[in-house]
XYZ file of C-alpha atoms in Angstrom:
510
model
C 88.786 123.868 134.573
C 89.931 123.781 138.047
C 93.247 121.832 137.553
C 96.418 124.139 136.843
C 97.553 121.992 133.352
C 94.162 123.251 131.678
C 95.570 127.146 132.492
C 98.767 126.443 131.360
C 97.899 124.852 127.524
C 94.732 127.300 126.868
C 96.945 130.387 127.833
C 99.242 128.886 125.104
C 96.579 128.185 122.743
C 95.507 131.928 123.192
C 98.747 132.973 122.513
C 99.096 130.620 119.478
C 95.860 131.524 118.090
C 94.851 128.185 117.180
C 91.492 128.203 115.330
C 91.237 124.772 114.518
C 90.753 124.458 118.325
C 87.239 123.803 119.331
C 86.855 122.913 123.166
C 82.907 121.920 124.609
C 83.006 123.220 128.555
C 80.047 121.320 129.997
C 79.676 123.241 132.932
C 77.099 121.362 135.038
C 77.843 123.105 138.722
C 79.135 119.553 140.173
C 82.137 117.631 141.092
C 82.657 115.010 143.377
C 81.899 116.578 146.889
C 78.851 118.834 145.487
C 77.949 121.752 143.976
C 81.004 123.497 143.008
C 80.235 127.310 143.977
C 81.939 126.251 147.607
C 85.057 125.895 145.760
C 84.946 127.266 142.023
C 83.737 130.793 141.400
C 85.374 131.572 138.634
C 84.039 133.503 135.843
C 85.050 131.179 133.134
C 83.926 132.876 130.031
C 86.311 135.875 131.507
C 88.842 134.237 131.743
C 88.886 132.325 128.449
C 88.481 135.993 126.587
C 91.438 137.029 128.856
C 93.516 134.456 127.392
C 92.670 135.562 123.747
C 89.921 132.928 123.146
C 86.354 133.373 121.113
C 83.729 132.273 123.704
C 80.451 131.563 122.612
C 78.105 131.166 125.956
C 75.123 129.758 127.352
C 74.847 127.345 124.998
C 72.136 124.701 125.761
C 74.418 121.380 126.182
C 70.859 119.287 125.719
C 69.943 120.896 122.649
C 72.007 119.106 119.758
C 70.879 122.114 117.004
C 72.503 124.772 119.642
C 75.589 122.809 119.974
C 76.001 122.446 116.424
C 75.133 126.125 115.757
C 78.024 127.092 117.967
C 80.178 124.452 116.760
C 79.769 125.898 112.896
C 79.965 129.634 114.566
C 83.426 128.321 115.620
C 84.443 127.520 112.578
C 83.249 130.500 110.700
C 86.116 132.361 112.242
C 90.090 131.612 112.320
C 91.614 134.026 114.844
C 91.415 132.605 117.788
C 90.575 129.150 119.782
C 86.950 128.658 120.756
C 85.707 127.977 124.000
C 81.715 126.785 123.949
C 79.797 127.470 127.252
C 77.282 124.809 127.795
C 74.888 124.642 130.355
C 74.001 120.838 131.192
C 72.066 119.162 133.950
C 74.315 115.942 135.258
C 72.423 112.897 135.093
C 69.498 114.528 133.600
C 66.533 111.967 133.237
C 67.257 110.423 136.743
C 64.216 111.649 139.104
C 65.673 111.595 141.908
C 69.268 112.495 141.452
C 69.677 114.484 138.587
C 71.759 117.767 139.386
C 73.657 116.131 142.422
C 76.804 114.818 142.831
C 75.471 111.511 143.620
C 75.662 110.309 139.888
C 78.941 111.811 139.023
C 81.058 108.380 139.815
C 78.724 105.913 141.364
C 76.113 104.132 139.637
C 72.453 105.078 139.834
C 71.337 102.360 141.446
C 68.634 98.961 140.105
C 65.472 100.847 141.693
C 66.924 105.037 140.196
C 67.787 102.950 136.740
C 64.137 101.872 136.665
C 62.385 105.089 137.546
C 65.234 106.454 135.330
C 64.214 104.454 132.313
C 60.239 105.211 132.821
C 60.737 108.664 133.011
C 63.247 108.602 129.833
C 59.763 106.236 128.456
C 62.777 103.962 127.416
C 60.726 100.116 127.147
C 63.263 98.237 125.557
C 65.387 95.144 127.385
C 68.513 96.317 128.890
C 71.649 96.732 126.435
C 69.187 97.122 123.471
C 69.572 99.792 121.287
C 66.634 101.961 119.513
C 66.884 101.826 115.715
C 66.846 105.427 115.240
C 69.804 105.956 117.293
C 71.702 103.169 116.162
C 71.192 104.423 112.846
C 72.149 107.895 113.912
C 75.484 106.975 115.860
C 76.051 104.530 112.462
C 79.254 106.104 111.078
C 80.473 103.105 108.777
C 78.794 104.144 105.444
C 79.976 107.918 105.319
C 83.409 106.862 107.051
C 84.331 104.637 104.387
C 83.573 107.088 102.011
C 85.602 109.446 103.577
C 88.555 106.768 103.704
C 88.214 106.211 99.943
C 88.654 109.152 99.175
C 91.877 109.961 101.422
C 93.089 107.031 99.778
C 92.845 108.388 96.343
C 94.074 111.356 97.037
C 97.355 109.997 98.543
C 97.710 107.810 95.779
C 97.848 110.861 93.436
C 99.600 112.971 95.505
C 102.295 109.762 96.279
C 102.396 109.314 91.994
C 103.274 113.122 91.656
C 105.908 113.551 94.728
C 106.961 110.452 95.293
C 109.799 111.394 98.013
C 107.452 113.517 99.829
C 105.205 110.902 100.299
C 107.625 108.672 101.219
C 109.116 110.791 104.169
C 105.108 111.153 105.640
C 104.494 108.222 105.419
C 108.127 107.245 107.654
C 106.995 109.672 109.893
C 103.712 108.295 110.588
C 105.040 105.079 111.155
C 107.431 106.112 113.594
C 110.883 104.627 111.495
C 113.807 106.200 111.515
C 115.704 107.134 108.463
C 117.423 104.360 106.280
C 120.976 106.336 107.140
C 119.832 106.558 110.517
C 122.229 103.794 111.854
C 125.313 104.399 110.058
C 125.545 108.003 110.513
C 124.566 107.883 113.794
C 127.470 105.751 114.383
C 129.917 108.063 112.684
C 129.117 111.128 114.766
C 129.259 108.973 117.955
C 132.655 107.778 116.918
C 133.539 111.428 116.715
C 132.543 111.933 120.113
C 134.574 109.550 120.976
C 137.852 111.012 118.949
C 137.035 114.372 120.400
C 137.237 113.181 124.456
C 135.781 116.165 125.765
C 135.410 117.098 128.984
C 132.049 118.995 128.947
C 128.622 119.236 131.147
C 126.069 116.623 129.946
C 123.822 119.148 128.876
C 126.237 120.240 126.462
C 126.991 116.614 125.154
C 122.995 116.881 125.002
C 122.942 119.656 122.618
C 125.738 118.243 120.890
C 123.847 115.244 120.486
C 120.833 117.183 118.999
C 122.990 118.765 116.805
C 124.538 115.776 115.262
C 121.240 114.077 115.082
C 118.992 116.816 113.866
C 119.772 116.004 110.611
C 118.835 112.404 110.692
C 115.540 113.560 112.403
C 113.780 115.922 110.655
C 110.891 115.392 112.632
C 112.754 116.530 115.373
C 110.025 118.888 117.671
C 112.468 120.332 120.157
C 111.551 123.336 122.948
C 111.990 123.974 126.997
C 109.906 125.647 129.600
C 111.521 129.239 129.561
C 115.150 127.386 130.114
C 116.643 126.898 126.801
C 119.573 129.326 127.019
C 120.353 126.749 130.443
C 118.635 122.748 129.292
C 120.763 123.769 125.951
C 118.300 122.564 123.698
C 118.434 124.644 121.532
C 120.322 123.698 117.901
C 122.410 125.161 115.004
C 119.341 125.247 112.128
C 116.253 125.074 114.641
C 113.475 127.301 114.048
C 111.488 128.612 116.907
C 107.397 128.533 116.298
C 105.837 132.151 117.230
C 102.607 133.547 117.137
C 104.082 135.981 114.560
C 105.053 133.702 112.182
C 103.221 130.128 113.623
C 101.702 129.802 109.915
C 105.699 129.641 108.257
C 106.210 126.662 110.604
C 108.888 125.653 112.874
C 110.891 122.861 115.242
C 111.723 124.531 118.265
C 108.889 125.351 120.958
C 108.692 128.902 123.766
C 106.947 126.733 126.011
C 107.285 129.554 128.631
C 106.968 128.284 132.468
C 104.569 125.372 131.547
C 106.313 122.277 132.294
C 103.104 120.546 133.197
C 101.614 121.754 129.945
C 104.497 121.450 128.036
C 104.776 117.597 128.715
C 101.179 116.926 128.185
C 101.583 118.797 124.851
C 104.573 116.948 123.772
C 102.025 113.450 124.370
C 99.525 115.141 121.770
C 102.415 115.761 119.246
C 103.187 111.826 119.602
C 99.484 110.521 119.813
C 99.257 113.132 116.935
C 102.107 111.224 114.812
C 104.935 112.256 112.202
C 106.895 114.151 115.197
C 109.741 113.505 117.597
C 109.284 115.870 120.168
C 111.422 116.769 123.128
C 111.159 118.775 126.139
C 113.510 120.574 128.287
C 113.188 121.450 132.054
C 115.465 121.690 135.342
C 115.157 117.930 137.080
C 113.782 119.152 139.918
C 110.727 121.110 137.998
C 109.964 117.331 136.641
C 108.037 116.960 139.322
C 105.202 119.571 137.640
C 105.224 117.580 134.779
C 105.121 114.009 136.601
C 100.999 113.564 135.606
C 101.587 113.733 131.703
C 105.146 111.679 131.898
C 103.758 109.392 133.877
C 100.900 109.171 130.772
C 103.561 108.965 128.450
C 104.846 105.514 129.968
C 101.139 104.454 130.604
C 100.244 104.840 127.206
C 103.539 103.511 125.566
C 105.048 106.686 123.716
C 107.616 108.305 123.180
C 108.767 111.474 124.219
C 112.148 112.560 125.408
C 112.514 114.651 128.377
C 115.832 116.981 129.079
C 116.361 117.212 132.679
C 119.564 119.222 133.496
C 121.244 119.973 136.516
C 120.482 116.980 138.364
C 122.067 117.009 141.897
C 123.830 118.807 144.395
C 126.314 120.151 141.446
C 123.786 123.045 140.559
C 125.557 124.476 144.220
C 124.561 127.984 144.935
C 120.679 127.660 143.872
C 120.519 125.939 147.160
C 117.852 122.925 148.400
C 115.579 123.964 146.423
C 116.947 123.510 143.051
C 118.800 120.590 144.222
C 117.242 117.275 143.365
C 118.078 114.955 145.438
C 114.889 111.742 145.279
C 113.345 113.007 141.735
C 115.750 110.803 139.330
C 115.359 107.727 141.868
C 111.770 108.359 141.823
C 111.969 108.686 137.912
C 113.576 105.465 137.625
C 110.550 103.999 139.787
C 108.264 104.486 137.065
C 107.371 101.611 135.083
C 108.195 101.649 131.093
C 110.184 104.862 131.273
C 113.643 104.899 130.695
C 116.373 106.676 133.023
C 119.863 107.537 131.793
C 122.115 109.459 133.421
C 125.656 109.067 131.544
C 128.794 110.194 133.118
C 129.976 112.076 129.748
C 129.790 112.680 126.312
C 130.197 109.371 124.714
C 127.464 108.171 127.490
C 125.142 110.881 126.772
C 125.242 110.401 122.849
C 124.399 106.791 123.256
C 121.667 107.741 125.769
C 120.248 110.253 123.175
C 120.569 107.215 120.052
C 118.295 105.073 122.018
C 116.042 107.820 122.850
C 115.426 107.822 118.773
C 115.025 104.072 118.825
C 112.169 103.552 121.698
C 108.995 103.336 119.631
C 106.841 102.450 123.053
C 108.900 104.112 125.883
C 109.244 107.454 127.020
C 112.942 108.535 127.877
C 114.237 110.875 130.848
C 117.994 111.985 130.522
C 119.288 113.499 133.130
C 121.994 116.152 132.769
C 124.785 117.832 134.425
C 125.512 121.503 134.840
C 128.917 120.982 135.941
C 131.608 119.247 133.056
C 132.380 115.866 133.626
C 135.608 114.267 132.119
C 135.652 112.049 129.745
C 135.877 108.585 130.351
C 138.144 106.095 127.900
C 137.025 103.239 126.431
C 137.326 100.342 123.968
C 135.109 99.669 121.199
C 133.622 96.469 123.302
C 132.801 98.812 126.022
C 131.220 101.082 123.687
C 128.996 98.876 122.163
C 128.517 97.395 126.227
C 126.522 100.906 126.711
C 123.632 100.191 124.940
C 123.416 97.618 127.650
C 122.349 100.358 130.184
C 124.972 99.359 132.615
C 128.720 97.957 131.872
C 132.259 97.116 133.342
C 133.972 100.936 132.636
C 137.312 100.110 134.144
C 138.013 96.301 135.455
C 141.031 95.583 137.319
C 143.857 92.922 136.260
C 143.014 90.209 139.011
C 139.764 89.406 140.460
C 137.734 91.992 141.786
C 137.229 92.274 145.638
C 134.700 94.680 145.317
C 132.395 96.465 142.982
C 131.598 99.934 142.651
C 128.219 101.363 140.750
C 127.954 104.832 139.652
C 126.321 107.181 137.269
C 126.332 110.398 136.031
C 129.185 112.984 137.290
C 129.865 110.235 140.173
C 131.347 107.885 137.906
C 134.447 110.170 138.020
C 134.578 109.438 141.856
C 134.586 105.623 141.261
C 137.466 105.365 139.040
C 139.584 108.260 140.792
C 138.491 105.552 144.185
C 139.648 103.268 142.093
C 142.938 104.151 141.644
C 143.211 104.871 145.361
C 142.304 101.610 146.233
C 144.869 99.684 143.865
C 147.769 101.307 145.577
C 146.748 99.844 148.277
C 146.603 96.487 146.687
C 142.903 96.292 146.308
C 141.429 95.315 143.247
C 138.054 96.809 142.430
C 135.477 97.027 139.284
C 133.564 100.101 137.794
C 130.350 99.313 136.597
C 128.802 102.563 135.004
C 124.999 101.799 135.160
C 123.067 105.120 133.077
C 120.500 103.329 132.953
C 119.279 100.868 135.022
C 115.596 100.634 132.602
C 117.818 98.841 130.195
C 120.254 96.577 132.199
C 117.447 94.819 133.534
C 116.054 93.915 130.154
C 119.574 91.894 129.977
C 119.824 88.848 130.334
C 120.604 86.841 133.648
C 124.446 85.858 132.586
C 125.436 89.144 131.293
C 124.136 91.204 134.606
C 125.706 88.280 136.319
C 128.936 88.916 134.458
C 128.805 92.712 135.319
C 127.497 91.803 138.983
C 129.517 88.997 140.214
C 127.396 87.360 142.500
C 129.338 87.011 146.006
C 131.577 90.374 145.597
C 130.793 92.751 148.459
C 129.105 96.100 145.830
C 129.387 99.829 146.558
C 127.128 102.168 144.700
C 127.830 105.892 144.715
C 125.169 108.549 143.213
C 124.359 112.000 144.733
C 120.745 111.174 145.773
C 118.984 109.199 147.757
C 120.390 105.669 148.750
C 117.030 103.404 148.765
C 116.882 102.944 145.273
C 120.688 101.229 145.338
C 119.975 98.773 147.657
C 118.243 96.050 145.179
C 121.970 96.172 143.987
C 124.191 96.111 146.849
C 121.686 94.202 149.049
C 121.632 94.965 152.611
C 125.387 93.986 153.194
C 126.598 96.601 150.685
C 127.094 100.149 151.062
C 125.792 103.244 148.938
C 127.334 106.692 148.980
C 124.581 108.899 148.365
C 121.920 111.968 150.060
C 119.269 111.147 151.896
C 119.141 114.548 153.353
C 118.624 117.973 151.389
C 121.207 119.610 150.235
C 122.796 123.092 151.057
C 123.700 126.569 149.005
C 127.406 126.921 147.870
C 130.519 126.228 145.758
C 129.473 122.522 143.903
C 132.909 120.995 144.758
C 132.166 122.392 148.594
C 128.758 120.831 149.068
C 129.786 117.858 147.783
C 132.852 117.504 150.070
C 130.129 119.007 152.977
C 127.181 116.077 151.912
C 129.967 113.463 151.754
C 129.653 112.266 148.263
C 133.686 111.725 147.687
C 136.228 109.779 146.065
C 137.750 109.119 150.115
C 134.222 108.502 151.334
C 133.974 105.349 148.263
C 137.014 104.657 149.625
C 136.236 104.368 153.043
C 132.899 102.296 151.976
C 135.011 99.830 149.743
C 136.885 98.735 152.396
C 133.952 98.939 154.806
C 132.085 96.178 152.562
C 135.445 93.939 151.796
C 135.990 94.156 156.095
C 132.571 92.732 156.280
């Protein structure tokens, strides 16, 4: 009750006026360092009520017939969410440490187990089970019962709407649509025909667009930044209070991002929903717990993270991320992209759709980006999470990584550099996640082993250095950044087509 995520998602249930929801506070006066009224005082009950919740109170948590009284009481009514109050002793039965913090993570002890067990008048051999309780915890009987008879009714209701049944049970299996691939593939090569230079976000809600469709299952919203994450779509419907019972696809999360993320890990755990959440990068960090959950437990949400660097300008350092999508990347099983335009950014949002066991973070511009030109090879390299962009006609003296709205700088560095006479190699990596899962000749193919590699991205450097080793360069922040024009803090924080330049030929002089 202490921890900020459980005010953000029971404000929201309030607000929701979700009845189904039952929640049992055990509310035993401990935690960890002691009795809690040093540190908690709040008037719990209150505060439930204030959020628009039926509270039922001093319920006895030791007295099974109270809880389930209050339980049914909960269910007699379907206005509102239902907190239940009880009252519990921690570690009750222990005689000598019952109502302390000393058996809320550490093991009673052999000699506290033994007086434990005598006081509880518990004779049986350790790890043996009573009969009686056995027989009441024995759920096999009345579960299978309960199976049968789900089973039977989806077999009717599968014999009289066949398509129906069809779609749930797709969605519960977490498959994408039979036309999935091929249509998919037609809007991207639209993308491609169009060549527009546009801010990722955009291309982001462009990509929802196209794909919305496809993915009916499609569970879209943003913490109180849709009009700016863009992800909102032509056809959504938002879910309100008003009309919550009519059903929806689009989510007022309000300024919850922890909440919203953790809620987005129920709809998945939940099953038959695609959902996606939409945020400013640098208020990831609030929701870092439940994404980091996400990746633990091998699911799939997508997260929308727009304006992702210095480009944001005038909001200043503080809305300025400059570690958070290196940091991102750091996480194990979740999946980074950044794409440098539209056609990147459509790809990034196809395999999105396709991870069954990995959460996916895209990270989005504010700014536009221009549209990069490629060949239907280099197309199809994306998928690959990082690929040559633009090679050069002889062999490369040098390499340059880049994501995202740096990209841009690369190949305008690029074309410096071959006036000069020096031949260099784009490599646009959005996502590093899935170039490692190549294997060791194609990322040897991109990477030439032996040519001197510049990486450019506005953040921190670190995370660049497992590809340009220490005798490389990277053009990045590892500073924060400052309030102004985009173009002007960029030229101000050094992240430049002249300053690639200048590293290029920094690396190639050895």
């Amino acid at each position: 009750m202490m921890e900020g995520v459980s005010h953000e998602v029971c404000s929201l249930a309030g607000t929701w006026k979700l009845a189904k929801l039952i929640a049992l506070y055990d509310d035993n006066g401990i935690s960890i360092e002691g009795h809690v009224d040093g540190w908690f005082t709040d008037d719990t009950p209150k505060r439930f009520e204030a959020y628009g919740w039926n509270v039922i109170r001093d319920v006895d948590g030791h007295d099974v017939d109270a809880v389930d009284r209050a339980i049914a009481a909960a269910k007699a009514q379907s206005a509102k969410p239902t907190l239940i109050c009880c009252k519990t002793v921690i570690g009750k039965g222990s005689p000598n440490k019952a109502g302390t913090h000393d058996v809320h993570g550490a093991p009673l002890g052999k000699d506290e187990v033994a007086a434990t067990r005598a006081a509880l008048g518990i004779t049986g051999g350790p790890f043996e089970v009573p009969q009686e309780a056995r027989a009441a915890w024995d759920a096999r009987a009345p579960g299978n019962a309960r199976q049968t008879e789900w089973n039977n009714r989806f077999s009717a209701y599968r014999k009289a709407y066949p398509e129906l049944a069809a779609e749930f049970e797709r969605r519960l299996k977490k498959e994408l649509r039979a036309d999935y691939a091929a249509k998919s593939a037609e809007a991207l090569q639209a993308i491609v025909d169009k060549g527009e230079t546009i801010a990722t976000r955009k291309s982001s809600q462009n990509a929802i667009t196209a794909l919305a469709p496809l993915v009916p299952e499609f569970l879209g919203g943003s913490a109180d930044l849709a009009p700016s994450n863009l992800t909102h779509w032509k056809g959504c419907r938002e879910i309100l209070p008003a009309s919550i019972d009519q059903g929806g696809n689009s989510i007022h999360y309000g300024v919850r991002e922890f909440g919203m993320a953790a809620i987005m890990n129920g709809a998945v755990l939940h099953g038959g929903f695609r959902p996606f959440g939409g945020t400013f990068l640098m208020f990831s960090e609030y929701a870092r717990n439940a994404i980091r959950m996400a990746a633990l437990m091998k699911i799939n949400p997508i997260y929308v993270f727009t304006h992702d660097s210095i480009g944001v300008g005038e909001d200043g350092p503080t809305h300025q991320p400059i570690e958070q999508t290196a940091t991102l990347r750091m996480m194990p099983n979740l999946d980074v992209w950044r794409p440098c335009d539209a056609v990147e950014a459509f790809v990034a949002w196809q395999i999105a759709l396709e991870h069954r066991e990995t959460p996916t973070a895209l990270i989005l511009t504010r700014q536009n980006l221009a549209h990069q030109t490629r060949d239907a090879g280099e197309i199809a390299a994306i998928r690959k999470g990082g690929y040559v962009l633009k090679d050069c006609a002889s062999a490369p003296k040098a390499v340059i990584i880049a994501t995202g709205s740096e990209v841009a700088l690369a190949v305008a560095a690029q074309q410096t550099l071959a006036a000069k006479g020096i031949a260099v190699r784009v490599v646009s990596m959005p996502s590093p996640f899935l170039f490692e899962q190549q294997d060791a000749a194609y990322r040897n193919d991109v990477l030439p082993r032996g040519i001197p590699r510049v990486a450019v991205e506005a953040g921190v450097s670190g995370y660049w250095r497992q590809y340009v080793g220490l005798e490389g360069a990277v053009v990045g922040i590892d500073r924060f950044g400052e309030s102004g024009p985009a173009a002007q803090v960029f030229e101000f924080l050094g992240v430049t087509a002249d300053k690639v330049v200048e590293a290029v030929e920094g690396v190639i002089a050895g």
